[in-house]
PDB file of C-alpha atoms in Angstrom:
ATOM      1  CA  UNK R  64       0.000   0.000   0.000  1.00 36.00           C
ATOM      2  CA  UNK R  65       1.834   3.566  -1.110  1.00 39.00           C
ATOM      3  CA  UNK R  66       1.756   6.409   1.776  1.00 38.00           C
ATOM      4  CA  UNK R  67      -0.977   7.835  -0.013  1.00 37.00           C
ATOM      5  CA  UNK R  68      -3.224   4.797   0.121  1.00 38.00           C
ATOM      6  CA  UNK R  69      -2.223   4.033   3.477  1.00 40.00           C
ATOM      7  CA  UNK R  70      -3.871   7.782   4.223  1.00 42.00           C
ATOM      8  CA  UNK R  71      -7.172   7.119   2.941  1.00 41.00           C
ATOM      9  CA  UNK R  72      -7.188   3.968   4.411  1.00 43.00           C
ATOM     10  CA  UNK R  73      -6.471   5.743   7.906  1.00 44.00           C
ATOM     11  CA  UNK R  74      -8.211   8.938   7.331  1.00 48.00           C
ATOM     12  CA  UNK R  75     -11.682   7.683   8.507  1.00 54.00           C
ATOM     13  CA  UNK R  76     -11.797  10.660  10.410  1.00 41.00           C
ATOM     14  CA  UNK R  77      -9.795  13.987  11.796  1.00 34.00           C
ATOM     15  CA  UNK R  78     -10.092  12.616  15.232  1.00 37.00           C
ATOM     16  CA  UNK R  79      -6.409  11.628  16.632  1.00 36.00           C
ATOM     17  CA  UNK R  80      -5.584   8.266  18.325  1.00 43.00           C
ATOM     18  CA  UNK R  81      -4.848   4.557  17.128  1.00 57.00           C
ATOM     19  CA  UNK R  82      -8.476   3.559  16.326  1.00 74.00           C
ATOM     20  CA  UNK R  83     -10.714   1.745  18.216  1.00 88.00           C
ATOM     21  CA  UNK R  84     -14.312   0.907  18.026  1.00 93.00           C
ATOM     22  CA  UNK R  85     -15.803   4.630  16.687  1.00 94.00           C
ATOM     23  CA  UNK R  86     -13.241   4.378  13.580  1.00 93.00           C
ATOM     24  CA  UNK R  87     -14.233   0.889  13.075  1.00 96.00           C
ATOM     25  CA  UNK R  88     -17.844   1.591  13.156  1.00 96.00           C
ATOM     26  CA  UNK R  89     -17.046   3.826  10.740  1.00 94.00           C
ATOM     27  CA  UNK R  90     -15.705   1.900   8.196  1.00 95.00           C
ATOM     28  CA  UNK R  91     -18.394  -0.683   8.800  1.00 96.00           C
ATOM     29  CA  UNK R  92     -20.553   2.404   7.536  1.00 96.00           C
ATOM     30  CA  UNK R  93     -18.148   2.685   4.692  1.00 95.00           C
ATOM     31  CA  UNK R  94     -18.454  -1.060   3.526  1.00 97.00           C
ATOM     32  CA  UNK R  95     -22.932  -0.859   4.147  1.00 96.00           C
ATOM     33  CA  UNK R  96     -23.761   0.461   0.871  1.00 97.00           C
ATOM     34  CA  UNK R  97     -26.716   1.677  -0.303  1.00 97.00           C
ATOM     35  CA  UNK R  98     -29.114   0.086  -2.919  1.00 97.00           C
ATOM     36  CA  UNK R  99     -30.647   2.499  -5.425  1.00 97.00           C
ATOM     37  CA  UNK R 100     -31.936  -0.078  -8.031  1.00 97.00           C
ATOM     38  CA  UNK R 101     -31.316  -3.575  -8.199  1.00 96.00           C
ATOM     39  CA  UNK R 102     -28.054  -5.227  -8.961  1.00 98.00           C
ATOM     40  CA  UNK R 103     -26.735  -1.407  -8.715  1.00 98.00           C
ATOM     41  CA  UNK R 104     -25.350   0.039  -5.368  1.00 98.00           C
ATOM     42  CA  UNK R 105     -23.906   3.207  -4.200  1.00 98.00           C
ATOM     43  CA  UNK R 106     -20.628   3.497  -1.873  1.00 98.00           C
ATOM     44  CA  UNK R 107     -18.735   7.012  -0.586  1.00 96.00           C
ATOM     45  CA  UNK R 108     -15.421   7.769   0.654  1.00 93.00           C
ATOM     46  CA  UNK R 109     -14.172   8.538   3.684  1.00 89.00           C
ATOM     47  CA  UNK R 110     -14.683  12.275   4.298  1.00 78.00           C
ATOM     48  CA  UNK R 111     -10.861  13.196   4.726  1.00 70.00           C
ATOM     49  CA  UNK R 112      -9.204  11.610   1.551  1.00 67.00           C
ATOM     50  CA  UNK R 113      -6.296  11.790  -0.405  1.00 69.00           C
ATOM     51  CA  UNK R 114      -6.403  12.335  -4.446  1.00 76.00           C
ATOM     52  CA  UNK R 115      -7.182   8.398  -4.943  1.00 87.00           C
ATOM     53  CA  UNK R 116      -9.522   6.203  -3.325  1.00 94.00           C
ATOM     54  CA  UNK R 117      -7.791   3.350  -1.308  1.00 93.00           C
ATOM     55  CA  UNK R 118      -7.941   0.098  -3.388  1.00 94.00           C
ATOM     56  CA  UNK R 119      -8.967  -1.829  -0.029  1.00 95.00           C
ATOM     57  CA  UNK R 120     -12.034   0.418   0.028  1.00 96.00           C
ATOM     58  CA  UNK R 121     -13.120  -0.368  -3.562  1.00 97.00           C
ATOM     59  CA  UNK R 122     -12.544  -4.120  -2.990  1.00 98.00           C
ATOM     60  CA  UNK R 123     -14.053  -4.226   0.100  1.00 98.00           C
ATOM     61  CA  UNK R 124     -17.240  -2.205  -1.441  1.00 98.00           C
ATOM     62  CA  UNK R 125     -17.636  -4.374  -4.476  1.00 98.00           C
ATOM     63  CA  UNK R 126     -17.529  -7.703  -2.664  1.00 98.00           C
ATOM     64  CA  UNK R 127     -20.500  -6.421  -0.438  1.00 98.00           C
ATOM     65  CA  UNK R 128     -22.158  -5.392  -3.531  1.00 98.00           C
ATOM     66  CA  UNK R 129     -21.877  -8.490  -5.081  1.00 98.00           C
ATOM     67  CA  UNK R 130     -22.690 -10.886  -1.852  1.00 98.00           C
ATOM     68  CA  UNK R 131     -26.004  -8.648  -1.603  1.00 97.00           C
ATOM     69  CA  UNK R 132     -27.074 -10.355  -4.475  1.00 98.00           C
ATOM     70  CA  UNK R 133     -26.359 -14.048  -3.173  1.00 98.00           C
ATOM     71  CA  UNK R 134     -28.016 -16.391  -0.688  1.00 95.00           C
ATOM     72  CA  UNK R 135     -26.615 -15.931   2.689  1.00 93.00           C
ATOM     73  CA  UNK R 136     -25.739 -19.470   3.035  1.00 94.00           C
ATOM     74  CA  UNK R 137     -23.257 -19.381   0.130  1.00 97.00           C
ATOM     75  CA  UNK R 138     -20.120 -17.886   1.050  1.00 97.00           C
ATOM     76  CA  UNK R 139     -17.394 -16.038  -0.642  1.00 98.00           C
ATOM     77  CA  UNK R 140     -14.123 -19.014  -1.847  1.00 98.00           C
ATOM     78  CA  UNK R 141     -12.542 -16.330  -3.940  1.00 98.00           C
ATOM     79  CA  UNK R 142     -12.103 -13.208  -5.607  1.00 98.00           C
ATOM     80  CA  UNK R 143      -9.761 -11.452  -8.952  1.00 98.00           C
ATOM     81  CA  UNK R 144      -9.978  -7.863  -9.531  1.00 98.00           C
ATOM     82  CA  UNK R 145      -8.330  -5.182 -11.672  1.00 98.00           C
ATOM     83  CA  UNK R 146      -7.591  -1.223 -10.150  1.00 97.00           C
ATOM     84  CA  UNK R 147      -8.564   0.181 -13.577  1.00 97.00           C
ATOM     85  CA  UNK R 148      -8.289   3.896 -12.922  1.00 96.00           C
ATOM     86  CA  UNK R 149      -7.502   5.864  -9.676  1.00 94.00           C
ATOM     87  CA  UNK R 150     -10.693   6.360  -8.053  1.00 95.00           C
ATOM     88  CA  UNK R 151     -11.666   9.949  -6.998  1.00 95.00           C
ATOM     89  CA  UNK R 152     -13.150  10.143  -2.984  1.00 94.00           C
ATOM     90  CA  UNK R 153     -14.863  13.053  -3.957  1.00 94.00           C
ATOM     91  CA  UNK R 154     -17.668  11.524  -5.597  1.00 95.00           C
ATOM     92  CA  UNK R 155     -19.725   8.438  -4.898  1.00 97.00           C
ATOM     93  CA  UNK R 156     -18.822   4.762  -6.291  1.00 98.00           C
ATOM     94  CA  UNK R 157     -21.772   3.037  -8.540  1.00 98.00           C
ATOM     95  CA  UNK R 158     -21.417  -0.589  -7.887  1.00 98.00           C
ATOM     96  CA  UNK R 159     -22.890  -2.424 -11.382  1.00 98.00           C
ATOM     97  CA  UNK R 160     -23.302  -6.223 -10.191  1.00 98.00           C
ATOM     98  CA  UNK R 161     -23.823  -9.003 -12.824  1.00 98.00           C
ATOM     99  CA  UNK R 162     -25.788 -11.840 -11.885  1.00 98.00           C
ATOM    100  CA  UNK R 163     -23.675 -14.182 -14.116  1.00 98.00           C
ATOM    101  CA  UNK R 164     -24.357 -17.336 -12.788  1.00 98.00           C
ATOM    102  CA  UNK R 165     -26.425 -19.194 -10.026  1.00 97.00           C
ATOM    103  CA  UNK R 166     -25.382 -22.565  -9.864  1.00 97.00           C
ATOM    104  CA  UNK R 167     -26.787 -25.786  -7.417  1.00 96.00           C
ATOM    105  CA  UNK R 168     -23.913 -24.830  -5.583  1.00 97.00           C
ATOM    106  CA  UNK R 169     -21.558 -22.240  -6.915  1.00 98.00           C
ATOM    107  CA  UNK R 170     -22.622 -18.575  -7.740  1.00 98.00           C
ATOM    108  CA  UNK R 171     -20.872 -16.001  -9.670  1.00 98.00           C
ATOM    109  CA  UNK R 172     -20.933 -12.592 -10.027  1.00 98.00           C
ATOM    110  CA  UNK R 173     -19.395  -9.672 -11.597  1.00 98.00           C
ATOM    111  CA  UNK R 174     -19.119  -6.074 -10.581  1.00 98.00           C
ATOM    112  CA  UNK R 175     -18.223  -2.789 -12.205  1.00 98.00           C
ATOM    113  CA  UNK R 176     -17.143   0.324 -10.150  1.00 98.00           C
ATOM    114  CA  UNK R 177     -18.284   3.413 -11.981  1.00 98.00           C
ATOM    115  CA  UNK R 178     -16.914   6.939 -11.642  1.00 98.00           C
ATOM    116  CA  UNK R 179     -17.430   9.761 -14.120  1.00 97.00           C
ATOM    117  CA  UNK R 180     -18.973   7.517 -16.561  1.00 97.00           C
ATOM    118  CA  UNK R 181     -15.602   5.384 -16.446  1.00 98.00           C
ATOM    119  CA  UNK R 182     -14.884   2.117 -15.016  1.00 98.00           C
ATOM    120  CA  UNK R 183     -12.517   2.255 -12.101  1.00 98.00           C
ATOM    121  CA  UNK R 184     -12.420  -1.417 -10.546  1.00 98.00           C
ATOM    122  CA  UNK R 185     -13.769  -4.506 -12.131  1.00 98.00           C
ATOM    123  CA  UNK R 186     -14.044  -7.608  -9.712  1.00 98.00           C
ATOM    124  CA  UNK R 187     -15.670 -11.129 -10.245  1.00 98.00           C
ATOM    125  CA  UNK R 188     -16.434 -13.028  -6.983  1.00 98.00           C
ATOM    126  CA  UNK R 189     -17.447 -17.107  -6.663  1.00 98.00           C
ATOM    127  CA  UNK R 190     -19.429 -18.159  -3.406  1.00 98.00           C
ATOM    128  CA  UNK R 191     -19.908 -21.414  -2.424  1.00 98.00           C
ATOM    129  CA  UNK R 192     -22.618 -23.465  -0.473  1.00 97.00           C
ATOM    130  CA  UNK R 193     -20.770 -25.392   2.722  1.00 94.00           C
ATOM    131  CA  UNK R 194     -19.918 -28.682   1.458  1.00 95.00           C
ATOM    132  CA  UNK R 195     -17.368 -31.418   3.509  1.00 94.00           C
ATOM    133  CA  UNK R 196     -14.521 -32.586   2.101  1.00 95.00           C
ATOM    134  CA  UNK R 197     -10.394 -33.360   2.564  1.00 96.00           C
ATOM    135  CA  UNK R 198      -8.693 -30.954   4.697  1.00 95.00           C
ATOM    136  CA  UNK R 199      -5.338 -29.899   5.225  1.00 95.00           C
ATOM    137  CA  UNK R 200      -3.510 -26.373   5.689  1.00 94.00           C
ATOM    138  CA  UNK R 201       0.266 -25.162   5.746  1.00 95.00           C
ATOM    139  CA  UNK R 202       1.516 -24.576   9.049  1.00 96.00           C
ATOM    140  CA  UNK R 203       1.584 -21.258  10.357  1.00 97.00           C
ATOM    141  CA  UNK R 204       5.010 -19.682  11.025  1.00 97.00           C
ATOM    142  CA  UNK R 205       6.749 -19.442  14.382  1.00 97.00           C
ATOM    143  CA  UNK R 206       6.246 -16.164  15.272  1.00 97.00           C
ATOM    144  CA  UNK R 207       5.808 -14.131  18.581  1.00 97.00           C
ATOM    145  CA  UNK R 208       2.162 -13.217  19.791  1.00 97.00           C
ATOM    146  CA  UNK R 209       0.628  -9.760  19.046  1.00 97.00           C
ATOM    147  CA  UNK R 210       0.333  -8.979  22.630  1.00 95.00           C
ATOM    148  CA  UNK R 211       4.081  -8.975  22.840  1.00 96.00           C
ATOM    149  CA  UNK R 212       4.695  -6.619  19.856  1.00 97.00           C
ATOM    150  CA  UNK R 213       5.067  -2.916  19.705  1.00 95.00           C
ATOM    151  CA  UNK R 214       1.734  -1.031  17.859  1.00 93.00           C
ATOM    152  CA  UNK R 215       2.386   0.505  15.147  1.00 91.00           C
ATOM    153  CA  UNK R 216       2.443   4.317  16.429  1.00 88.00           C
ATOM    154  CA  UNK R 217       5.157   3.103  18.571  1.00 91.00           C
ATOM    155  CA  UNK R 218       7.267   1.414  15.947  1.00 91.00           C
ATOM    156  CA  UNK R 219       6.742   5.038  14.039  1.00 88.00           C
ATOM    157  CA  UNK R 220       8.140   6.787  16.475  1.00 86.00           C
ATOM    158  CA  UNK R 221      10.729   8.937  15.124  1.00 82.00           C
ATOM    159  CA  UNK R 222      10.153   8.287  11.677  1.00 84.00           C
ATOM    160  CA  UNK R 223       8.726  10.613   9.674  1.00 74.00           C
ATOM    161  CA  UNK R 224       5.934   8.605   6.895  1.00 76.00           C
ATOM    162  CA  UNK R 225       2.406  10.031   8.460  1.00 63.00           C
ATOM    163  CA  UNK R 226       1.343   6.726  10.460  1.00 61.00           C
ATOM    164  CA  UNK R 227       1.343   8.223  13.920  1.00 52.00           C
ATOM    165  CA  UNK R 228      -1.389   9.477  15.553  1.00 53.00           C
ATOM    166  CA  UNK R 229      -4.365   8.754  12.866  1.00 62.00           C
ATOM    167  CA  UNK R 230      -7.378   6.655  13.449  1.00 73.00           C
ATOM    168  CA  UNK R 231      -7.150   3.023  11.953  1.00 85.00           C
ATOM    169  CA  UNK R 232      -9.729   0.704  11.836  1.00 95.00           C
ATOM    170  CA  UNK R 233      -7.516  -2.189  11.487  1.00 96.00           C
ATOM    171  CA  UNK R 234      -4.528  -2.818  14.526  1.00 96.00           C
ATOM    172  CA  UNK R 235      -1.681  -3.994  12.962  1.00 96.00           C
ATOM    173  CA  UNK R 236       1.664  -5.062  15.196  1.00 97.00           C
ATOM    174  CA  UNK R 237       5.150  -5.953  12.835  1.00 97.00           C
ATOM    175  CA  UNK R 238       6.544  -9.463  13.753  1.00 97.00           C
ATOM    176  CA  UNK R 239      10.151  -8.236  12.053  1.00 93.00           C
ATOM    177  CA  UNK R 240      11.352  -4.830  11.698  1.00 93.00           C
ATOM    178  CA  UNK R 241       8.767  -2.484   8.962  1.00 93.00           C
ATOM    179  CA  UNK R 242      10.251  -1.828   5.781  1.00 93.00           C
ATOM    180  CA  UNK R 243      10.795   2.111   6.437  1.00 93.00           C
ATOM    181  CA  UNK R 244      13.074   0.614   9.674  1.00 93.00           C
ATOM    182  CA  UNK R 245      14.922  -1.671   7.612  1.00 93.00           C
ATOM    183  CA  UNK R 246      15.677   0.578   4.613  1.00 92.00           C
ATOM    184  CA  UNK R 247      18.202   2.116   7.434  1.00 91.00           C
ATOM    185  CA  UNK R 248      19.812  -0.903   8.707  1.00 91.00           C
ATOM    186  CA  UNK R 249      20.307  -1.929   5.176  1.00 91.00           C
ATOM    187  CA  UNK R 250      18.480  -5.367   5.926  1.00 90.00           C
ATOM    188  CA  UNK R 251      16.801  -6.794   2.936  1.00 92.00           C
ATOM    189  CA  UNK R 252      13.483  -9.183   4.768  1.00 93.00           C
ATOM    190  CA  UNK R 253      12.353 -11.961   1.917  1.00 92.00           C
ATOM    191  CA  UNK R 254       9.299 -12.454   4.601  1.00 94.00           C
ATOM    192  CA  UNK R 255       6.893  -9.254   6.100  1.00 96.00           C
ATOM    193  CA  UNK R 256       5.208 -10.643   8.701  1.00 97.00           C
ATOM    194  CA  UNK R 257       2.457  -8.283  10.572  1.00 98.00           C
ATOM    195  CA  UNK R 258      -0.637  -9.457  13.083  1.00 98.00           C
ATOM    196  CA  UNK R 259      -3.660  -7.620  12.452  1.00 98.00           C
ATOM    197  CA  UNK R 260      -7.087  -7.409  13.109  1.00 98.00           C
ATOM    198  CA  UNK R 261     -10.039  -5.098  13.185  1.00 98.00           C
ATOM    199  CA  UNK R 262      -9.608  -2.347  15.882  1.00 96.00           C
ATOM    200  CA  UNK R 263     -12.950  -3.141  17.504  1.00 96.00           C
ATOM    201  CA  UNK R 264     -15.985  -5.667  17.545  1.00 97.00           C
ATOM    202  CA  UNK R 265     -18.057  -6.757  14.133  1.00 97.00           C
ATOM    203  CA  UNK R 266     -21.204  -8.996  14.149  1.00 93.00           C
ATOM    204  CA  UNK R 267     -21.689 -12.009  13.423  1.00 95.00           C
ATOM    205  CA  UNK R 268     -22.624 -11.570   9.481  1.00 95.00           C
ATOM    206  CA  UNK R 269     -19.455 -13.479   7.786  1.00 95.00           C
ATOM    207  CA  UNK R 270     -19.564 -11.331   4.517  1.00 96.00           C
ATOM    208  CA  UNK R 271     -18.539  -8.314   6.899  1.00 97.00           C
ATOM    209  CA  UNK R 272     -15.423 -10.193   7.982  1.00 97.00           C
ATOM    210  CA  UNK R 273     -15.071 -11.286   4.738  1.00 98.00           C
ATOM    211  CA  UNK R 274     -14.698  -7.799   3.540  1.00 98.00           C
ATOM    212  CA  UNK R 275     -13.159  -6.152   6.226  1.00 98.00           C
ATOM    213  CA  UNK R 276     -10.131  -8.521   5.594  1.00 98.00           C
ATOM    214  CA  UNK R 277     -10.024  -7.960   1.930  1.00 98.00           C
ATOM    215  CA  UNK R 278     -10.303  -4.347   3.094  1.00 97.00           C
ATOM    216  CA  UNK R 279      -6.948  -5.153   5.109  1.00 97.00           C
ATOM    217  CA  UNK R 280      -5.516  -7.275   2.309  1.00 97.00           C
ATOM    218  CA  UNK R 281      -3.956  -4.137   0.708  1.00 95.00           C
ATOM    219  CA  UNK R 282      -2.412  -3.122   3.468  1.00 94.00           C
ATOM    220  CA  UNK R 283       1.521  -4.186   3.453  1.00 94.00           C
ATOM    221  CA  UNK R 284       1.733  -6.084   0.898  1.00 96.00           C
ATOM    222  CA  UNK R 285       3.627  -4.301  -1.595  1.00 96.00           C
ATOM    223  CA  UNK R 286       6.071  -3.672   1.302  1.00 95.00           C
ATOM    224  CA  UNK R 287       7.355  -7.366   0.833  1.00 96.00           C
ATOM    225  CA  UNK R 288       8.686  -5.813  -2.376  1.00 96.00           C
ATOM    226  CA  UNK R 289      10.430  -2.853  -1.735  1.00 95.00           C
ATOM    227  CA  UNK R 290      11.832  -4.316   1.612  1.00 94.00           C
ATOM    228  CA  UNK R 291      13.724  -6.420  -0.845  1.00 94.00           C
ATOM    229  CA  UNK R 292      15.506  -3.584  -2.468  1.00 95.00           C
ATOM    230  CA  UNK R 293      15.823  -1.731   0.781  1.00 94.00           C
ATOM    231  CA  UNK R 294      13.632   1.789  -0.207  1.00 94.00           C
ATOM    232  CA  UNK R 295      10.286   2.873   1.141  1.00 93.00           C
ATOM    233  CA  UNK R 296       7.421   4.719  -0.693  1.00 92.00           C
ATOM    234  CA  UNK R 297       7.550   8.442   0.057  1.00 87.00           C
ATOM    235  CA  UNK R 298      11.007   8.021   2.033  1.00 91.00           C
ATOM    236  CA  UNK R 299      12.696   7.050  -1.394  1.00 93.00           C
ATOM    237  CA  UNK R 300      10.317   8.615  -4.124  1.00 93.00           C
ATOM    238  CA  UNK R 301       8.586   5.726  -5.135  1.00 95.00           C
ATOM    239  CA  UNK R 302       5.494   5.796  -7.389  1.00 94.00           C
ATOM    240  CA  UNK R 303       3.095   3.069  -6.547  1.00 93.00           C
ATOM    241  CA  UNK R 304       0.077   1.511  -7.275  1.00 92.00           C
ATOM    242  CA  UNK R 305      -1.865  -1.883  -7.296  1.00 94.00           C
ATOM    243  CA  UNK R 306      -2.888  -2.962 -10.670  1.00 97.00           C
ATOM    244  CA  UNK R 307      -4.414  -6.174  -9.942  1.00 97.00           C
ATOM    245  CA  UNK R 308      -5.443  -8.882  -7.046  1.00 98.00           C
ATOM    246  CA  UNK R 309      -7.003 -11.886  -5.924  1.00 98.00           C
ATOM    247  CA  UNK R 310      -8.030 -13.116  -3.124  1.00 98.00           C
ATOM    248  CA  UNK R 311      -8.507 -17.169  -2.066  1.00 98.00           C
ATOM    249  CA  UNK R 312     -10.997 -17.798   1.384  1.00 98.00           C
ATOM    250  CA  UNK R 313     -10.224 -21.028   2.993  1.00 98.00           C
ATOM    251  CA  UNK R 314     -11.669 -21.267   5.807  1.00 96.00           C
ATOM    252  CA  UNK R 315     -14.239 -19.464   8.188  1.00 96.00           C
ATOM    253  CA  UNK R 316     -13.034 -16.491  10.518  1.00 97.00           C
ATOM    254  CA  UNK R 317     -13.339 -13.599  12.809  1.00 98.00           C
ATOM    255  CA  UNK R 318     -11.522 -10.297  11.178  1.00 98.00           C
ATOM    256  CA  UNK R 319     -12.219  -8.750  14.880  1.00 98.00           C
ATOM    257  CA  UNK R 320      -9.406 -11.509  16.180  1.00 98.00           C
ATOM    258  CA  UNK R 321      -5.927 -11.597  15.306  1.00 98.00           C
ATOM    259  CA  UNK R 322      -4.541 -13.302  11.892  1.00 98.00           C
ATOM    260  CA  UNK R 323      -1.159 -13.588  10.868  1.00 98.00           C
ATOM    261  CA  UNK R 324      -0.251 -11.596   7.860  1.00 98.00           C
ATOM    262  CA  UNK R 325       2.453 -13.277   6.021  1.00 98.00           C
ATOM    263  CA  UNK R 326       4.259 -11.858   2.860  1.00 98.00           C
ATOM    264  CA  UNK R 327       6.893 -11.898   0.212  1.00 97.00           C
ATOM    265  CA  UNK R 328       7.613 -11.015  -2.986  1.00 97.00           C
ATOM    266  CA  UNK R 329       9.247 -14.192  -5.569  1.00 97.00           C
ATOM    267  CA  UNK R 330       9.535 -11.794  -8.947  1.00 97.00           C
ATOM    268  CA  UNK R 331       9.699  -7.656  -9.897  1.00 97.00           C
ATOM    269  CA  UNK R 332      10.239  -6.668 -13.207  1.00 97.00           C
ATOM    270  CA  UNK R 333       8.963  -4.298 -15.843  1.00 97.00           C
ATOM    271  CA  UNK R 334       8.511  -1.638 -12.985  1.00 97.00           C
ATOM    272  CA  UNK R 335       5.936  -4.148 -11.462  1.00 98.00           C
ATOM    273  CA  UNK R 336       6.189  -5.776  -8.357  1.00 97.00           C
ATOM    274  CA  UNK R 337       4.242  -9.451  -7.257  1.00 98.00           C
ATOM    275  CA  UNK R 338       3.734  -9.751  -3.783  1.00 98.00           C
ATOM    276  CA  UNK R 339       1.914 -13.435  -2.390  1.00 98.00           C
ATOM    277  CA  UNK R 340       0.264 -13.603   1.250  1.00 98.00           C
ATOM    278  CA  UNK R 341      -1.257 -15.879   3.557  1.00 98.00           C
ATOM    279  CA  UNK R 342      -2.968 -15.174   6.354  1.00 98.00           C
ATOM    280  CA  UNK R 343      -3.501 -17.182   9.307  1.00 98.00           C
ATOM    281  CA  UNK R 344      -6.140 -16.776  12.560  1.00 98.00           C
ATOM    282  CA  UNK R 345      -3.909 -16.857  16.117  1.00 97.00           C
ATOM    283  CA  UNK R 346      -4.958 -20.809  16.810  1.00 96.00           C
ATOM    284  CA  UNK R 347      -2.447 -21.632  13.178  1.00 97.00           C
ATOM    285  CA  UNK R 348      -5.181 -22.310  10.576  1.00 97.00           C
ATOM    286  CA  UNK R 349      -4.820 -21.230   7.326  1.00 98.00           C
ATOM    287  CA  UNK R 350      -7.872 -18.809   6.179  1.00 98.00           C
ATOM    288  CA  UNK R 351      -6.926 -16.847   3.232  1.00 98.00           C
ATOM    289  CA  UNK R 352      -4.115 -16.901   0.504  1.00 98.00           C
ATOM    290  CA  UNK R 353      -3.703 -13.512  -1.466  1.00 98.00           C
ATOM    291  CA  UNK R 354      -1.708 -12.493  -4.657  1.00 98.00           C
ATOM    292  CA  UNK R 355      -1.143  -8.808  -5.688  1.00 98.00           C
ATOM    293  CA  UNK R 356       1.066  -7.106  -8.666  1.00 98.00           C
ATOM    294  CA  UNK R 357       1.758  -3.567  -8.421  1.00 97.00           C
ATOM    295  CA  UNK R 358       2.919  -0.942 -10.805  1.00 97.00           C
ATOM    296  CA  UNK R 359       6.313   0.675  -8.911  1.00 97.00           C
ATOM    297  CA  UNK R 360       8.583   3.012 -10.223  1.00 96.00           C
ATOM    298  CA  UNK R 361      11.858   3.589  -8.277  1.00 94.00           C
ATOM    299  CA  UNK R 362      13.873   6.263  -8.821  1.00 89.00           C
TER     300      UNK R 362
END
């Protein structure tokens, strides 16, 4: 996520602090959008926004706008979308859903975000009635407990990138030293490992925790590629932005208790960055697998 997306993901409000349950409520607002025809759907940004509309807000919009259209017993298994255009978070989102497919036990659907007349986001989502079957999941890595770990104002302190003192809705804690500490030290991570979870308490609807971690998803994960070549967004100049990502749901969770964030990057090329993530809940279950590229241009 560049500096400036990591500011409208933050900027829920003007209010100072680490979060907590008022910021979260407020990006549970953010993610309950409002139906103005059916199949089309209406989402808004956070008040106090940057030029470009975080790409965890878009994602997390569209995949409520599409599971509004599909029975609440069939859950979300995956999603792939494209960041088309830079969204504006002056304006209001139109969510377009296609009903492309209802199936006796997979259901498909598409969704266009609209701005301006222009597509900004495209996303197609699969959900899935509960069916048994073989189970088995990569161990989780051997990492210390959130509890133990510094927040994240505190392992800003002293640095100057914008993360202290805003209102999150998510709580994330660094298992190894962030990117913008190691671009000092000269340390080049392959992993970036970071607990997180929502700042706060969510219901018991799954979609919502479904979306708040695809909200979260963005969050990091380009870091696992820049750590590599020791330079940090704004620190070091660098132009950023996702271009595409997918999203793989394993397993049922809680975004309101702490997963495991887990990241690296195997390829960059072509000023583009790949970035793969799993994420594990605290008890070492495996309950989401990610993959992101990202357009970044390093000066």
């Amino acid at each position: 996520m560049t500096e400036m997306a990591r500011e409208a993901a933050t900027g829920l409000d003007t209010d100072s602090g680490s979060g907590g349950q008022p910021v979260l409520d407020r990006l549970i607002a953010l993610l309950d959008l409002e139906k103005i025809e059916e199949n089309i759907f209406r989402g808004v940004s956070p008040a106090h926004s940057p030029v470009r509309v975080f790409g965890g807000q878009v994602a997390g919009q569209a995949l409520v706008a599409a599971g509004r259209t599909v029975p609440e017993e069939r859950t979300v298994h995956s999603l792939h979308a494209y960041f088309i255009r830079g969204g504006d978070p002056s304006v209001p989102i139109i969510y377009e859903v296609d009903r492309t497919r209802d199936g006796r036990s997979f259901t498909t659907r598409r969704v266009l975000a609209i701005q301006h007349g222009k597509a900004i986001f495209s996303l197609s989502a699969s959900f899935q009635k509960h069916e048994p079957g073989i189970e088995h999941s990569e161990d989780m890595p051997d990492v210390p407990g959130p509890e133990s770990l510094p927040t994240l104002t505190e392992r800003a302190e002293g640095f100057d990138i914008g993360l202290r003192e805003r209102p999150r809705p998510i709580d994330l804690r660094y298992v190894n030293d962030p990117p913008w500490v190691t671009r000092q030290t000269g340390a080049h991570p392959a992993r970036n490992q970071v607990w997180m979870r929502a700042d706060g308490k969510l219901g018991d609807e799954q979609l919502l925790h479904v979306c708040v971690l695809t909200y979260a998803s963005d969050m990091t994960l380009l870091d696992s590629v820049l750590a590599r070549h020791g330079v940090y967004w704004d620190l070091d100049g660098v132009v950023g932005a996702s271009l595409d990502h997918a999203l793989w749901f394993h397993r049922p969770f809680r975004a309101d208790e702490w997963f495991l964030y887990d990241s690296a990057s195997p390829s960059a090329s072509g000023a583009r960055g790949l970035a793969q993530g799993r994420f594990f809940a605290a008890v070492g279950t495996l309950i989401a697998t990610v993959v992101q590229e990202g357009l970044l241009r390093v000066p």
